């Protein structure tokens, strides 16, 4: 809880306009001593709108009490928060948890992003996730973008949110503006053979947009 309070206080002090992702383990939500309402109290204390906050669930151990987790997710949503599922495809962060919680955001683990432009298995996995997310009105975030080639690959798949060293590295004070030259990718030629294009999907008009409340 101390880490959460420090994060919220820092977010308020910097007057950041974009949304704040707060990590939490689904297992914590199941613990009897978990203090429900503590996050909302902190937000009220520092003058932050709950709609600015996304609870990012990261699971490193199996959790099978999905009913309680669904109840906890609904509890957070009722207070104005959104839910994100971190590291999809890694560890215990899988499709069952996605289907049970129906988060507003899913983050694809960086393993499936790194080098996907040259790996058909990764490419098809990410394409499938994007397709399912579209049907569920869920936003996909590609983690671990480190090269222009990876950026172009997710752009062609229609993914509109991404993070990684390609754009900026973590700093004490978040970067407010990313170099626009990073987004000057070559447009796709839609006149070429449909089957010849391994991505087999229309590009997004603009790949990155700020996640604002």
Short mmCIF file of C-alpha atoms in Angstrom, two decimals:
data_model
loop_
_atom_site.label_atom_id
_atom_site.label_comp_id
_atom_site.label_asym_id
_atom_site.label_seq_id
_atom_site.Cartn_x
_atom_site.Cartn_y
_atom_site.Cartn_z
CA UNK A 1 0.00 0.00 0.00
CA UNK A 2 2.94 2.34 0.62
CA UNK A 3 4.16 1.92 -2.97
CA UNK A 4 0.66 2.66 -4.22
CA UNK A 5 0.42 5.83 -2.16
CA UNK A 6 3.85 7.06 -3.33
CA UNK A 7 2.87 6.41 -6.96
CA UNK A 8 -0.42 8.26 -6.65
CA UNK A 9 1.21 11.18 -4.85
CA UNK A 10 3.91 11.45 -7.53
CA UNK A 11 1.27 11.30 -10.28
CA UNK A 12 -0.62 14.15 -8.62
CA UNK A 13 2.52 16.23 -8.03
CA UNK A 14 3.52 16.00 -11.71
CA UNK A 15 -0.02 16.89 -12.84
CA UNK A 16 0.09 14.21 -15.54
CA UNK A 17 -2.85 14.29 -17.95
CA UNK A 18 -2.54 10.73 -19.28
CA UNK A 19 -3.91 7.75 -17.39
CA UNK A 20 -2.09 6.07 -14.53
CA UNK A 21 -1.59 2.29 -14.61
CA UNK A 22 -1.31 0.80 -11.10
CA UNK A 23 -0.02 -2.77 -10.84
CA UNK A 24 -1.82 -5.27 -8.64
CA UNK A 25 -1.79 -9.03 -8.32
CA UNK A 26 -5.15 -10.80 -8.62
CA UNK A 27 -4.01 -12.89 -5.66
CA UNK A 28 -3.93 -9.76 -3.51
CA UNK A 29 -7.57 -9.11 -4.31
CA UNK A 30 -8.41 -12.50 -2.82
CA UNK A 31 -6.69 -11.93 0.51
CA UNK A 32 -9.06 -11.33 3.47
CA UNK A 33 -6.89 -8.47 4.76
CA UNK A 34 -7.06 -6.63 1.43
CA UNK A 35 -8.31 -3.13 2.22
CA UNK A 36 -11.03 -2.36 -0.27
CA UNK A 37 -11.54 1.31 -0.92
CA UNK A 38 -7.96 2.24 0.01
CA UNK A 39 -7.07 3.28 -3.56
CA UNK A 40 -10.19 5.42 -3.82
CA UNK A 41 -9.34 7.07 -0.51
CA UNK A 42 -5.84 7.93 -1.76
CA UNK A 43 -7.19 9.35 -5.00
CA UNK A 44 -9.61 11.52 -3.08
CA UNK A 45 -6.80 12.65 -0.80
CA UNK A 46 -4.66 13.78 -3.74
CA UNK A 47 -7.50 15.10 -5.89
CA UNK A 48 -7.36 12.51 -8.69
CA UNK A 49 -10.39 11.35 -10.67
CA UNK A 50 -10.78 7.53 -10.56
CA UNK A 51 -11.44 7.60 -14.31
CA UNK A 52 -7.77 8.53 -14.69
CA UNK A 53 -6.63 5.24 -13.14
CA UNK A 54 -6.31 1.74 -14.61
CA UNK A 55 -5.79 -1.23 -12.32
CA UNK A 56 -3.21 -3.41 -14.10
CA UNK A 57 -3.41 -7.04 -13.02
CA UNK A 58 -0.18 -9.06 -13.20
CA UNK A 59 -0.34 -12.71 -12.23
CA UNK A 60 2.77 -14.73 -11.35
CA UNK A 61 1.00 -17.63 -9.67
CA UNK A 62 -2.08 -19.69 -10.56
CA UNK A 63 -5.37 -18.31 -9.31
CA UNK A 64 -8.55 -20.31 -9.66
CA UNK A 65 -11.09 -18.32 -7.66
CA UNK A 66 -12.38 -16.46 -10.67
CA UNK A 67 -15.70 -15.60 -9.04
CA UNK A 68 -14.01 -13.48 -6.37
CA UNK A 69 -11.74 -11.87 -8.97
CA UNK A 70 -14.75 -11.00 -11.13
CA UNK A 71 -16.42 -9.47 -8.09
CA UNK A 72 -13.27 -7.47 -7.31
CA UNK A 73 -13.02 -6.24 -10.91
CA UNK A 74 -16.67 -5.18 -10.83
CA UNK A 75 -16.02 -3.44 -7.53
CA UNK A 76 -13.22 -1.39 -9.08
CA UNK A 77 -15.29 -0.57 -12.16
CA UNK A 78 -18.18 0.60 -9.99
CA UNK A 79 -15.83 3.22 -8.54
CA UNK A 80 -14.77 4.45 -11.99
CA UNK A 81 -11.56 2.47 -12.56
CA UNK A 82 -10.72 0.50 -15.69
CA UNK A 83 -8.98 -2.90 -15.73
CA UNK A 84 -5.88 -3.99 -17.65
CA UNK A 85 -4.37 -7.46 -17.93
CA UNK A 86 -0.56 -7.44 -18.06
CA UNK A 87 1.84 -9.80 -19.87
CA UNK A 88 -0.78 -11.74 -21.83
CA UNK A 89 0.81 -14.97 -23.01
CA UNK A 90 3.37 -15.20 -20.20
CA UNK A 91 3.19 -17.10 -16.92
CA UNK A 92 -0.38 -17.46 -15.66
CA UNK A 93 -1.73 -14.42 -17.47
CA UNK A 94 -3.83 -16.28 -20.01
CA UNK A 95 -7.01 -16.38 -22.00
CA UNK A 96 -9.10 -17.71 -19.09
CA UNK A 97 -8.33 -14.65 -16.98
CA UNK A 98 -9.07 -12.40 -19.97
CA UNK A 99 -12.42 -14.10 -20.58
CA UNK A 100 -13.38 -13.96 -16.90
CA UNK A 101 -12.45 -10.32 -16.23
CA UNK A 102 -13.08 -8.76 -19.67
CA UNK A 103 -10.49 -6.00 -19.11
CA UNK A 104 -10.54 -2.73 -21.02
CA UNK A 105 -6.85 -3.25 -21.90
CA UNK A 106 -4.62 -6.26 -22.50
CA UNK A 107 -0.84 -5.98 -22.71
CA UNK A 108 0.86 -8.55 -24.94
CA UNK A 109 4.02 -9.90 -23.36
CA UNK A 110 7.18 -8.59 -25.00
CA UNK A 111 8.29 -12.13 -25.92
CA UNK A 112 5.67 -12.15 -28.67
CA UNK A 113 6.59 -8.65 -29.85
CA UNK A 114 10.36 -8.92 -30.11
CA UNK A 115 11.27 -9.91 -33.66
CA UNK A 116 7.68 -10.72 -34.64
CA UNK A 117 8.24 -9.26 -38.11
CA UNK A 118 10.44 -12.30 -38.86
CA UNK A 119 8.52 -14.91 -36.87
CA UNK A 120 5.23 -16.23 -38.25
CA UNK A 121 4.29 -17.93 -34.98
CA UNK A 122 4.56 -14.68 -33.02
CA UNK A 123 2.92 -12.78 -35.85
CA UNK A 124 -0.10 -15.08 -35.93
CA UNK A 125 -0.40 -15.05 -32.14
CA UNK A 126 -0.45 -11.26 -32.00
CA UNK A 127 -2.86 -11.07 -34.94
CA UNK A 128 -5.23 -13.45 -33.16
CA UNK A 129 -5.10 -11.43 -29.95
CA UNK A 130 -5.86 -8.23 -31.86
CA UNK A 131 -8.79 -9.92 -33.60
CA UNK A 132 -10.27 -11.16 -30.30
CA UNK A 133 -9.73 -7.77 -28.69
CA UNK A 134 -11.64 -6.08 -31.51
CA UNK A 135 -14.61 -8.38 -30.94
CA UNK A 136 -14.53 -7.64 -27.20
CA UNK A 137 -14.04 -3.86 -27.55
CA UNK A 138 -10.73 -4.25 -25.74
CA UNK A 139 -7.58 -2.19 -26.34
CA UNK A 140 -4.35 -4.07 -27.09
CA UNK A 141 -1.03 -2.66 -25.87
CA UNK A 142 2.14 -4.09 -27.43
CA UNK A 143 4.93 -4.24 -24.84
CA UNK A 144 8.65 -4.12 -25.49
CA UNK A 145 8.86 -2.29 -28.83
CA UNK A 146 12.59 -1.72 -29.34
CA UNK A 147 13.06 -1.38 -33.11
CA UNK A 148 11.44 0.37 -36.05
CA UNK A 149 10.75 -3.03 -37.64
CA UNK A 150 8.74 -4.17 -34.63
CA UNK A 151 6.85 -0.89 -34.64
CA UNK A 152 5.97 -1.27 -38.33
CA UNK A 153 4.85 -4.84 -37.70
CA UNK A 154 2.32 -3.97 -35.01
CA UNK A 155 1.18 -0.97 -37.06
CA UNK A 156 0.33 -3.29 -39.94
CA UNK A 157 -1.65 -5.48 -37.55
CA UNK A 158 -3.76 -2.52 -36.49
CA UNK A 159 -2.53 -2.26 -32.90
CA UNK A 160 -2.92 1.34 -31.75
CA UNK A 161 -1.20 1.33 -28.35
CA UNK A 162 2.42 0.45 -27.65
CA UNK A 163 5.28 0.96 -25.22
CA UNK A 164 8.99 0.29 -25.31
CA UNK A 165 12.50 1.70 -25.58
CA UNK A 166 11.90 2.53 -29.24
CA UNK A 167 9.82 5.50 -28.08
CA UNK A 168 11.49 6.46 -24.80
CA UNK A 169 13.17 5.04 -21.73
CA UNK A 170 11.77 5.35 -18.21
CA UNK A 171 12.66 8.62 -16.49
CA UNK A 172 11.89 10.22 -13.15
CA UNK A 173 9.82 12.81 -15.02
CA UNK A 174 7.81 11.20 -17.85
CA UNK A 175 8.49 12.32 -21.40
CA UNK A 176 5.70 14.65 -22.53
CA UNK A 177 6.32 14.44 -26.27
CA UNK A 178 7.77 11.68 -28.44
CA UNK A 179 9.85 12.48 -31.52
CA UNK A 180 7.38 12.49 -34.45
CA UNK A 181 10.09 11.09 -36.72
CA UNK A 182 9.63 7.73 -35.00
CA UNK A 183 6.17 7.45 -36.56
CA UNK A 184 7.16 8.24 -40.15
CA UNK A 185 6.78 4.69 -41.39
CA UNK A 186 6.26 3.78 -45.03
CA UNK A 187 2.62 3.38 -46.00
CA UNK A 188 1.47 -0.08 -47.01
CA UNK A 189 0.74 -0.78 -50.66
CA UNK A 190 -2.78 -2.21 -50.53
CA UNK A 191 -2.73 -3.00 -54.26
CA UNK A 192 -0.31 -5.90 -53.89
CA UNK A 193 -1.38 -9.53 -53.69
CA UNK A 194 -3.46 -10.12 -50.54
CA UNK A 195 -1.91 -13.52 -49.89
CA UNK A 196 1.60 -12.19 -50.38
CA UNK A 197 1.28 -9.92 -47.37
CA UNK A 198 2.09 -11.96 -44.23
CA UNK A 199 0.26 -9.41 -42.07
CA UNK A 200 -2.94 -9.70 -44.08
CA UNK A 201 -4.52 -6.66 -42.45
CA UNK A 202 -4.98 -2.94 -43.02
CA UNK A 203 -2.62 -0.61 -41.19
CA UNK A 204 -3.78 1.82 -38.53
CA UNK A 205 -3.81 5.41 -39.77
CA UNK A 206 -1.90 6.52 -36.71
CA UNK A 207 -0.19 4.02 -34.45
CA UNK A 208 0.23 5.77 -31.12
CA UNK A 209 -2.20 7.95 -29.24
CA UNK A 210 -2.11 9.06 -25.65
CA UNK A 211 -4.40 7.16 -23.31
CA UNK A 212 -6.28 10.09 -21.84
CA UNK A 213 -9.16 10.12 -19.40
#
